[in-house]
């Protein structure tokens, strides 16, 4: 039987809505045979996910999606096949948790200036032991009736340049790639099209990423047209990077994105799982 891969998704430990075990169950129902759980900046969901995966006979790849800063901009690096008990990575995750916590306080203050009260209490309660993300703020703004969708929450308040945006210094790109490699993992540039880089910047980023030891880019992500897939394949080939495939699933309410529902990787691209066997 052919394997079905989905190497990028989120649980309630970061900004997804499903528990790690429910997420794994859903993936299995959707026909996924190899799943990577890649919560933002944390490995805390992997133990629970692993129990369900073992029960269901699904192969779970231990993953993480690290927030990094490069040239003053935030990028996401997925780490695949990491040793999730590698102590420095667990400590790094604590450091990122604190950065997120402090950023959340400042986002809440900015919302208060717009006379939107109570955000801090709501998001810290919603995130619980997990990571506080801007998605939590978006959900709070929806619940309170300020916006109708997450998209609107980002467009009106949370995105760069909007009233409640807080610029954040994450860890360096170099540091992020290094941590992933030291934890035995493969560093993958997540959703390369989402950063809105022109060709010159994209080439610069990929050159640096490759030099630092990055090994793959997401050639296939959630919603992509064939031109976008071609463009990503072109970059993968040009920079001799393997290709990854991941839905970036967060929430079953998003009708456009489902676990395992992804285009196939073009044949000319070396699949990232060939680096993991
Ligand atoms: P954070 O890492 O806390 O800055 O939150 C980033 C997360 O917010 C991303 O991983 C997405 O899940 C979500 N996000 C970012 N931009 C948007 C958007 N325009 N609409 C909906 N969700 C978004
Ligand atoms: Mn997210
Ligand atoms: Mn991301
Ligand atoms: Mn993601």
XYZ file of C-alpha atoms and ligand atoms in Angstrom:
303
model
C 0.000 0.000 0.000
C 1.201 3.505 -0.792
C 1.887 5.687 2.200
C -0.053 8.902 2.684
C 2.080 11.632 4.257
C 1.106 14.739 6.176
C 4.170 16.292 7.768
C 2.804 19.533 9.248
C -0.136 19.993 11.627
C -1.117 21.477 14.980
C -2.848 20.307 18.137
C -4.363 22.170 21.065
C -0.867 22.267 22.607
C -0.266 25.237 20.285
C -2.995 26.796 18.131
C -4.869 23.775 16.857
C -8.259 22.844 18.234
C -7.898 19.054 18.614
C -6.090 17.180 21.370
C -3.019 15.283 20.146
C -4.851 11.943 20.365
C -7.983 13.209 18.566
C -5.752 14.691 15.879
C -3.987 11.359 15.323
C -7.344 9.546 15.213
C -8.636 11.992 12.634
C -5.474 11.602 10.544
C -5.854 7.812 10.581
C -9.517 8.148 9.511
C -8.440 10.368 6.639
C -6.041 7.690 5.433
C -2.812 9.294 6.626
C -0.193 6.629 7.347
C 2.736 8.908 8.234
C 1.945 12.002 10.288
C 4.225 14.650 11.795
C 2.817 16.673 14.678
C 4.538 20.069 14.472
C 3.171 22.358 17.165
C 4.535 25.902 17.358
C 7.706 25.943 19.450
C 6.809 22.925 21.581
C 7.129 19.148 21.693
C 4.699 18.776 24.590
C 1.965 17.080 22.535
C 4.123 14.307 21.120
C 3.920 11.835 24.005
C 0.109 11.736 23.883
C 0.113 11.625 20.071
C 2.576 8.730 20.126
C 0.294 6.598 22.317
C -2.597 6.991 19.865
C -0.353 6.476 16.858
C 1.015 3.231 18.281
C -2.520 1.990 19.005
C -3.678 2.811 15.478
C -0.595 1.588 13.650
C 0.131 5.032 12.218
C 3.736 6.189 11.961
C 4.200 9.390 13.954
C 7.145 11.602 13.061
C 8.146 13.732 16.033
C 8.182 17.309 14.878
C 8.117 20.973 15.877
C 7.510 24.266 14.047
C 10.058 26.778 15.297
C 9.493 30.523 15.063
C 12.738 32.157 13.981
C 13.859 35.638 13.015
C 15.903 36.346 9.914
C 16.528 39.862 8.587
C 13.983 41.222 11.091
C 11.219 39.010 9.752
C 9.576 35.939 11.276
C 9.946 32.596 9.485
C 8.793 29.118 10.402
C 11.162 26.165 10.334
C 9.677 22.717 10.727
C 11.920 20.164 12.407
C 11.123 16.574 11.388
C 12.206 13.359 13.044
C 13.656 15.106 16.080
C 14.462 13.433 19.356
C 11.716 15.101 21.378
C 13.441 14.304 24.673
C 16.639 16.128 23.655
C 17.061 18.374 26.691
C 18.411 21.568 25.014
C 15.402 21.561 22.690
C 13.035 21.227 25.632
C 14.799 24.184 27.264
C 14.645 26.193 24.048
C 10.934 25.564 24.025
C 10.689 27.042 27.537
C 12.541 30.134 26.311
C 10.115 30.501 23.401
C 7.186 29.987 25.769
C 8.387 32.971 27.802
C 8.823 35.095 24.649
C 5.251 34.201 23.667
C 3.957 34.953 27.158
C 5.581 38.406 27.212
C 4.420 39.159 23.677
C 0.862 38.193 24.651
C 0.906 40.674 27.537
C 1.897 43.416 25.119
C -0.725 42.416 22.551
C -3.359 42.552 25.319
C -2.151 46.029 26.338
C -2.452 47.222 22.766
C -5.975 45.847 22.552
C -6.833 47.662 25.795
C -5.760 50.905 24.155
C -8.448 50.113 21.593
C -10.870 49.591 24.511
C -10.901 45.832 24.049
C -10.621 44.499 27.571
C -10.039 41.052 29.034
C -7.879 39.563 26.275
C -5.059 38.499 28.559
C -7.317 36.522 30.900
C -9.092 34.872 27.980
C -6.029 33.823 25.986
C -3.984 32.636 28.939
C -6.940 30.523 30.058
C -7.505 29.166 26.546
C -3.832 28.309 26.033
C -3.528 26.661 29.456
C -0.215 24.820 29.677
C 0.313 25.189 25.927
C 1.741 28.006 23.833
C -0.113 31.315 23.597
C -0.464 32.279 19.938
C -2.090 35.036 17.947
C -4.720 32.488 16.942
C -5.901 32.574 20.576
C -6.299 36.333 20.300
C -8.168 35.918 17.022
C -10.587 33.476 18.659
C -11.067 35.866 21.581
C -11.892 38.727 19.185
C -14.441 36.503 17.430
C -16.080 35.367 20.678
C -16.353 38.973 21.842
C -17.959 39.979 18.567
C -15.229 42.351 17.363
C -14.618 40.339 14.190
C -16.321 37.492 12.345
C -13.344 35.351 11.334
C -9.716 34.666 12.166
C -8.773 36.231 8.863
C -10.581 39.429 9.839
C -8.929 39.401 13.274
C -5.506 39.301 11.614
C -6.437 41.866 8.977
C -7.874 44.323 11.485
C -5.754 43.829 14.620
C -3.077 41.152 14.702
C -1.135 41.237 11.443
C 2.047 43.236 10.953
C 1.271 46.952 10.889
C -2.100 46.594 12.649
C -3.062 48.073 16.015
C -2.273 45.066 18.205
C 0.815 43.826 16.355
C 3.905 43.364 18.485
C 7.257 42.884 16.744
C 9.033 39.937 18.307
C 12.617 38.739 18.329
C 12.415 34.969 18.065
C 15.544 32.842 17.988
C 17.888 33.324 15.020
C 17.356 31.260 11.898
C 20.865 29.854 12.399
C 20.111 28.850 15.980
C 16.804 27.255 15.019
C 18.325 25.117 12.267
C 21.171 24.162 14.569
C 18.860 23.036 17.387
C 16.850 20.887 15.008
C 19.981 19.248 13.648
C 21.405 18.679 17.102
C 18.151 16.986 18.077
C 18.793 14.615 15.153
C 16.117 16.191 12.955
C 15.735 17.593 9.468
C 15.154 21.336 9.069
C 12.394 22.200 6.592
C 11.420 25.708 5.505
C 7.668 25.841 6.167
C 5.171 27.280 3.648
C 7.755 29.310 1.658
C 5.107 31.327 -0.172
C 3.601 32.805 2.952
C 6.435 35.251 3.582
C 5.719 37.239 0.434
C 9.342 37.430 -0.602
C 10.299 38.462 -4.102
C 12.573 36.155 -6.114
C 15.747 37.906 -4.985
C 14.885 37.619 -1.293
C 13.695 34.036 -1.704
C 17.034 33.096 -3.264
C 18.897 34.847 -0.474
C 16.844 33.063 2.184
C 17.279 29.658 0.538
C 21.014 30.212 0.098
C 21.390 31.016 3.801
C 19.066 28.210 4.869
C 21.006 25.685 2.796
C 24.368 26.953 4.089
C 23.140 26.611 7.673
C 22.208 22.972 7.079
C 18.562 23.234 6.044
C 17.634 20.163 4.024
C 14.102 20.594 2.686
C 11.287 22.993 1.831
C 7.555 22.428 1.853
C 6.813 21.981 -1.835
C 3.205 21.032 -1.070
C 1.159 22.795 1.618
C -2.548 23.219 2.334
C -3.984 25.275 -0.488
C -1.735 25.605 -3.491
C -2.348 25.911 -7.202
C -0.263 24.149 -9.834
C 1.804 27.253 -10.620
C 2.765 27.569 -6.964
C 3.740 23.894 -6.823
C 5.860 24.387 -9.937
C 7.567 27.391 -8.411
C 8.368 25.526 -5.186
C 9.649 22.551 -7.183
C 11.879 24.896 -9.102
C 13.386 26.257 -5.879
C 13.807 22.770 -4.403
C 15.642 21.611 -7.518
C 17.742 24.734 -7.843
C 18.904 24.622 -4.220
C 19.123 20.822 -4.031
C 16.597 20.658 -1.244
C 14.249 17.756 -0.586
C 10.507 18.378 -0.747
C 8.065 18.071 2.135
C 4.297 17.749 2.147
C 2.162 19.143 4.968
C -1.361 20.454 5.321
C -0.702 22.870 8.238
C -4.027 21.617 9.597
C -5.247 23.498 12.692
C -8.992 23.137 12.963
C -11.724 20.928 11.443
C -13.881 24.038 10.975
C -11.607 25.194 8.186
C -13.272 23.511 5.246
C -10.343 24.168 2.915
C -7.737 22.251 4.843
C -7.907 18.619 5.886
C -5.290 16.205 7.197
C -3.703 14.246 4.358
C -5.692 16.004 1.658
C -2.747 17.206 -0.394
C -1.404 17.204 -3.926
C 1.294 14.652 -4.700
C 4.911 15.651 -4.709
C 6.237 16.063 -8.280
C 8.361 13.065 -9.302
C 11.491 15.136 -9.888
C 11.559 16.163 -6.222
C 13.377 14.052 -3.669
C 10.877 13.346 -0.883
C 11.980 14.453 2.570
C 11.038 11.030 3.958
C 13.915 9.524 1.996
C 16.148 11.381 4.462
C 14.349 9.835 7.434
C 14.356 6.095 6.687
P 1.978 33.323 16.186
O 2.970 32.187 15.950
O 1.486 33.354 17.592
O 2.448 34.632 15.673
O 0.701 32.942 15.379
C 0.834 32.634 14.041
C -0.299 31.727 13.674
O -1.441 32.499 13.394
C 0.003 30.989 12.401
O 0.638 29.776 12.658
C -1.367 30.754 11.818
O -1.919 29.594 12.392
C -2.142 31.940 12.303
N -2.284 33.007 11.284
C -1.341 33.831 10.843
N -1.848 34.693 9.931
C -3.153 34.360 9.801
C -4.232 34.863 9.019
N -4.054 35.884 8.186
N -5.443 34.277 9.160
C -5.608 33.254 10.007
N -4.651 32.739 10.774
C -3.431 33.287 10.671
Mn -0.549 28.209 13.637
Mn 3.640 28.327 10.146
Mn 1.987 25.469 11.053
